[in-house]
Amino acid sequence: MERMIIFCMLFFCCSMVLTAAPYRIVKYKQLFKTIRQLEPIVKDKDVEMLHTPENPVDECLFTAVTCFQKGILKLQPANSQVNSTFNQTTKVLKNFTFSNPGKHCESSCESYEKKTPKEFLKSFAKLINKLLKE
């Protein structure tokens, strides 16, 4: 009887671990898709350049995600016709939480090069893609 209980507990714990990883993958895939939806409707001319993390090292992933979230606040829709879609997609990206603070990172958002909003979004998509593969 004890073996059966231990087996059931072990089975339950293993199944919980297996369901956690797919949720993270689904979340990152949705974020990647959302970024791709935002790229064509973001204003790219006569706008503020944004600090864009490129290829951050693993211990700086949390800082990079934070920089991207700050940059999302500065994006503007290309025109008034895409305003509602723009607002919905940026809301998803602003509310994204990255739970891995990592080690102490020496760089800050201001240390990254400034780029156009479209380049900024491409780098954000690249970062999410990197997180997907981990």
Backbone as JSON, one array per atom type, in Angstrom:
{
  "sequence": "MERMIIFCMLFFCCSMVLTAAPYRIVKYKQLFKTIRQLEPIVKDKDVEMLHTPENPVDECLFTAVTCFQKGILKLQPANSQVNSTFNQTTKVLKNFTFSNPGKHCESSCESYEKKTPKEFLKSFAKLINKLLKE",
  "N": [[0.82, -1.2, 0.0], [1.92, 1.24, 0.82], [3.86, 1.58, -1.12], [2.28, 1.99, -3.34], [1.08, 4.46, -2.75], [3.34, 6.1, -2.66], [4.18, 5.79, -5.29], [1.98, 6.99, -6.63], [2.21, 9.62, -5.68], [4.7, 10.33, -6.72], [4.15, 10.09, -9.46], [2.22, 12.14, -9.73], [3.75, 14.43, -9.06], [5.67, 14.39, -11.13], [4.02, 14.75, -13.34], [3.14, 17.35, -12.9], [5.47, 18.84, -13.23], [5.98, 18.4, -15.92], [3.82, 19.72, -17.11], [4.32, 22.39, -16.57], [6.45, 23.37, -18.15], [5.43, 23.32, -20.9], [3.47, 25.36, -20.67], [4.99, 27.69, -20.34], [6.28, 27.74, -22.8], [4.11, 28.06, -24.54], [3.26, 30.58, -23.68], [5.48, 32.2, -24.41], [5.47, 31.8, -27.18], [3.05, 33.03, -27.84], [3.66, 35.66, -27.13], [5.71, 36.19, -28.97], [4.25, 36.04, -31.36], [2.52, 38.2, -30.91], [4.31, 40.36, -30.91], [5.14, 40.27, -33.57], [2.72, 40.93, -34.79], [2.52, 43.55, -34.05], [4.62, 44.89, -35.3], [4.07, 45.79, -38.11], [2.23, 47.85, -37.63], [3.26, 49.87, -36.13], [4.44, 53.17, -35.6], [7.16, 54.45, -37.39], [8.63, 56.53, -38.32], [9.9, 59.79, -37.64], [9.95, 59.53, -34.8], [10.78, 58.82, -31.36], [13.92, 57.37, -30.77], [14.74, 54.14, -29.51], [16.17, 52.51, -26.66], [17.77, 49.55, -27.3], [18.18, 46.34, -26.42], [20.52, 44.0, -27.53], [21.31, 40.71, -28.17], [21.62, 39.91, -25.33], [23.52, 38.74, -22.53], [23.01, 35.75, -20.56], [22.7, 36.36, -17.79], [21.71, 38.91, -17.95], [19.18, 38.88, -18.98], [16.75, 39.46, -17.64], [17.03, 42.23, -17.2], [17.11, 43.07, -19.87], [14.52, 42.35, -20.79], [13.03, 44.03, -19.15], [13.89, 46.52, -20.17], [12.81, 46.37, -22.75], [10.1, 46.39, -22.1], [9.82, 48.93, -21.0], [10.38, 50.4, -23.29], [8.21, 49.73, -24.92], [6.21, 51.33, -23.93], [6.74, 53.73, -25.12], [6.16, 53.49, -27.77], [4.26, 54.28, -30.74], [1.13, 54.27, -32.54], [0.93, 53.65, -36.09], [-1.09, 54.96, -37.52], [-4.41, 56.39, -37.0], [-6.29, 54.47, -37.65], [-5.37, 51.98, -36.92], [-5.3, 52.08, -34.24], [-6.83, 50.77, -32.13], [-6.1, 48.05, -32.38], [-3.37, 48.34, -32.0], [-3.31, 49.27, -29.32], [-4.31, 47.03, -27.96], [-2.38, 45.03, -28.5], [-0.03, 46.18, -27.45], [-0.73, 46.28, -24.78], [-0.73, 43.58, -24.02], [2.01, 43.05, -24.26], [3.09, 44.82, -22.38], [2.18, 43.75, -20.0], [3.49, 41.39, -19.73], [5.33, 39.1, -17.81], [8.49, 38.28, -16.65], [10.0, 35.81, -15.01], [12.59, 35.22, -14.17], [15.0, 36.59, -12.49], [17.73, 36.34, -12.62], [21.35, 36.61, -12.37], [23.28, 39.3, -10.95], [23.26, 42.04, -13.07], [25.42, 44.05, -14.93], [24.85, 45.96, -16.85], [22.65, 48.62, -17.93], [19.46, 49.91, -19.11], [20.05, 52.22, -20.52], [22.56, 51.75, -21.45], [22.4, 50.38, -23.78], [22.33, 50.51, -27.37], [20.53, 52.97, -29.25], [17.67, 52.48, -31.29], [15.43, 52.34, -34.17], [11.8, 52.08, -33.81], [10.82, 49.77, -35.23], [13.14, 48.18, -35.54], [13.68, 47.85, -32.87], [11.46, 46.26, -32.08], [12.0, 43.98, -33.61], [14.33, 43.08, -32.37], [13.3, 42.54, -29.86], [11.57, 40.42, -30.49], [13.5, 38.59, -31.26], [14.77, 38.14, -28.82], [12.68, 36.93, -27.35], [12.37, 34.66, -28.89], [14.8, 33.45, -28.33], [14.39, 32.86, -25.62], [12.41, 30.98, -25.94], [13.79, 28.8, -26.94], [15.27, 27.94, -24.85]],
  "CA": [[0.0, 0.0, 0.0], [2.81, 2.39, 0.89], [4.49, 1.73, -2.43], [1.27, 2.55, -4.24], [0.95, 5.88, -2.41], [4.58, 6.76, -3.11], [4.12, 5.82, -6.75], [1.0, 8.0, -7.02], [2.78, 10.95, -5.4], [5.75, 10.54, -7.7], [3.48, 10.31, -10.74], [1.6, 13.46, -9.67], [4.82, 15.44, -9.12], [6.24, 14.39, -12.48], [3.06, 15.33, -14.29], [3.12, 18.79, -12.67], [6.68, 19.39, -13.83], [5.82, 18.34, -17.38], [2.84, 20.71, -17.58], [4.85, 23.74, -16.37], [7.27, 23.75, -19.3], [4.63, 23.7, -22.07], [2.8, 26.64, -20.44], [5.98, 28.73, -20.62], [6.5, 27.75, -24.25], [2.91, 28.65, -25.14], [3.29, 32.01, -23.35], [6.49, 32.85, -25.24], [5.0, 31.77, -28.57], [2.03, 34.07, -27.96], [4.37, 36.95, -27.11], [6.39, 36.31, -30.26], [3.2, 36.34, -32.33], [2.03, 39.55, -30.62], [5.33, 41.31, -31.39], [5.06, 40.25, -35.05], [1.51, 41.66, -35.16], [2.73, 44.97, -33.76], [5.64, 45.47, -36.2], [3.58, 46.58, -39.24], [1.32, 48.94, -37.28], [3.94, 50.84, -35.28], [4.99, 54.34, -36.29], [8.61, 54.27, -37.46], [9.28, 57.77, -38.78], [9.75, 60.95, -36.75], [9.66, 59.07, -33.45], [11.92, 58.68, -30.47], [14.71, 56.15, -30.88], [14.58, 53.38, -28.27], [17.29, 51.66, -26.23], [17.45, 48.22, -27.81], [19.12, 45.28, -26.06], [20.82, 43.02, -28.59], [22.07, 39.55, -27.72], [22.05, 40.03, -23.93], [24.01, 37.51, -21.9], [21.97, 35.13, -19.76], [22.44, 37.06, -16.53], [21.08, 40.2, -18.22], [17.89, 38.69, -19.65], [15.72, 40.19, -16.9], [17.23, 43.65, -17.51], [16.73, 43.27, -21.27], [13.06, 42.3, -20.87], [12.57, 45.27, -18.52], [14.14, 47.59, -21.13], [11.82, 46.27, -23.82], [8.8, 46.8, -21.58], [9.86, 50.39, -20.91], [10.33, 50.91, -24.65], [6.85, 49.53, -25.43], [5.42, 52.49, -23.5], [7.06, 54.88, -25.97], [5.73, 53.24, -29.15], [3.06, 54.98, -31.2], [0.52, 53.62, -33.7], [1.25, 54.28, -37.38], [-2.2, 55.87, -37.83], [-5.57, 56.23, -36.11], [-7.08, 53.3, -38.04], [-4.82, 50.8, -36.25], [-5.17, 52.43, -32.84], [-7.37, 49.76, -31.2], [-5.22, 46.87, -32.47], [-2.11, 48.75, -31.38], [-3.51, 49.31, -27.87], [-4.47, 45.66, -27.46], [-1.11, 44.3, -28.57], [0.93, 46.75, -26.49], [-1.18, 45.9, -23.43], [-0.22, 42.22, -23.8], [3.47, 43.11, -24.08], [3.39, 45.54, -21.14], [1.82, 42.91, -18.86], [4.34, 40.19, -19.73], [6.24, 39.0, -16.67], [9.61, 37.36, -16.82], [10.22, 35.45, -13.61], [13.97, 34.84, -13.89], [15.81, 37.8, -12.32], [19.11, 36.04, -12.97], [22.4, 37.16, -11.52], [23.39, 40.75, -11.05], [23.67, 42.48, -14.41], [26.12, 45.33, -14.87], [24.34, 46.93, -17.83], [21.33, 49.22, -17.71], [18.79, 50.17, -20.39], [20.72, 53.31, -21.22], [23.83, 51.29, -22.02], [22.13, 49.78, -25.08], [22.22, 51.42, -28.51], [19.17, 53.38, -29.62], [17.28, 52.08, -32.64], [14.07, 52.69, -34.55], [10.81, 51.17, -33.22], [10.74, 48.46, -35.92], [14.34, 47.43, -35.16], [13.45, 47.55, -31.46], [10.54, 45.12, -32.03], [12.69, 42.8, -34.15], [15.24, 42.6, -31.33], [12.45, 41.96, -28.82], [11.15, 39.12, -31.0], [14.69, 37.73, -31.22], [14.96, 37.76, -27.43], [11.62, 35.97, -27.0], [12.73, 33.42, -29.59], [15.9, 32.86, -27.54], [13.77, 32.29, -24.42], [11.67, 29.81, -26.38], [14.7, 27.7, -27.2], [15.93, 27.52, -23.6]],
  "C": [[0.87, 1.27, 0.0], [3.48, 2.65, -0.46], [3.52, 2.37, -3.42], [1.09, 4.05, -4.0], [2.17, 6.65, -2.89], [4.59, 6.86, -4.63], [3.16, 6.9, -7.24], [1.53, 9.41, -6.8], [3.87, 11.29, -6.41], [5.16, 10.84, -9.08], [2.88, 11.71, -10.8], [2.66, 14.56, -9.8], [5.44, 15.53, -10.51], [5.3, 15.01, -13.49], [2.97, 16.84, -14.12], [4.33, 19.46, -13.32], [6.54, 19.42, -15.35], [4.83, 19.36, -17.9], [3.36, 22.13, -17.43], [5.63, 24.21, -17.59], [6.43, 24.11, -20.52], [3.89, 25.03, -21.89], [3.74, 27.79, -20.77], [6.2, 28.86, -22.11], [5.32, 28.4, -24.96], [2.89, 30.16, -24.9], [4.29, 32.76, -24.24], [6.1, 32.87, -26.72], [3.95, 32.85, -28.81], [2.66, 35.46, -27.97], [5.07, 37.21, -28.44], [5.39, 36.7, -31.34], [2.68, 37.78, -32.15], [3.03, 40.61, -31.12], [5.28, 41.4, -32.91], [3.81, 40.99, -35.54], [1.7, 43.17, -35.0], [3.68, 45.63, -34.77], [5.06, 46.29, -37.36], [2.71, 47.78, -38.87], [1.95, 49.99, -36.37], [4.51, 51.97, -36.14], [6.51, 54.26, -36.23], [9.35, 55.53, -37.9], [8.94, 58.92, -37.83], [9.31, 60.54, -35.35], [10.94, 58.97, -32.64], [12.61, 57.33, -30.7], [14.69, 55.47, -29.51], [15.84, 52.56, -27.95], [16.93, 50.22, -26.52], [18.52, 47.2, -27.4], [19.29, 44.29, -27.21], [21.72, 41.94, -28.01], [22.54, 39.68, -26.27], [22.54, 38.68, -23.41], [22.94, 37.01, -20.94], [21.67, 35.87, -18.45], [21.79, 38.43, -16.72], [19.72, 40.07, -18.91], [16.78, 39.47, -18.96], [15.81, 41.69, -17.2], [16.79, 43.95, -18.94], [15.21, 43.28, -21.42], [12.47, 43.58, -20.27], [12.76, 46.46, -19.47], [13.12, 47.57, -22.26], [10.45, 46.72, -23.32], [8.73, 48.32, -21.41], [9.73, 51.01, -22.3], [8.94, 50.78, -25.27], [5.98, 50.73, -25.1], [5.62, 53.7, -24.41], [6.63, 54.69, -27.43], [4.44, 53.98, -29.47], [2.47, 54.23, -32.39], [0.84, 54.38, -34.98], [0.17, 55.27, -37.81], [-3.38, 55.57, -36.93], [-6.4, 54.99, -36.44], [-6.6, 52.03, -37.32], [-4.73, 50.99, -34.74], [-5.67, 51.35, -31.88], [-6.52, 48.49, -31.21], [-3.9, 47.15, -31.77], [-2.23, 48.71, -29.86], [-3.62, 47.9, -27.28], [-3.14, 44.91, -27.44], [-0.08, 44.86, -27.59], [0.55, 46.4, -25.05], [-0.66, 44.5, -23.07], [1.27, 42.27, -23.5], [3.86, 43.82, -22.79], [3.16, 44.65, -19.92], [2.62, 41.63, -18.77], [5.26, 40.22, -18.51], [7.28, 37.94, -16.95], [10.11, 37.05, -15.42], [11.66, 35.1, -13.25], [14.83, 36.09, -13.73], [17.28, 37.58, -12.63], [20.1, 36.59, -11.97], [22.42, 38.66, -11.68], [23.95, 41.14, -12.42], [24.28, 43.88, -14.31], [25.52, 46.38, -15.8], [22.96, 47.45, -17.42], [20.72, 49.49, -19.09], [19.55, 51.22, -21.21], [22.04, 52.89, -21.85], [23.65, 50.67, -23.41], [21.96, 50.85, -26.16], [20.76, 51.75, -28.8], [18.88, 53.02, -31.07], [15.84, 52.49, -32.91], [13.08, 51.7, -33.92], [10.72, 49.81, -33.91], [11.95, 47.59, -35.59], [14.24, 46.97, -33.7], [12.56, 46.3, -31.33], [11.18, 43.84, -32.58], [13.65, 42.22, -33.11], [14.46, 41.97, -30.18], [11.99, 40.57, -29.24], [12.31, 38.12, -30.96], [14.96, 37.24, -29.79], [13.93, 36.72, -26.99], [11.89, 34.63, -27.66], [13.86, 32.69, -28.85], [15.34, 32.2, -26.29], [12.98, 31.02, -24.76], [12.56, 28.58, -26.51], [15.39, 27.2, -25.94], [15.16, 26.44, -22.91]]
}
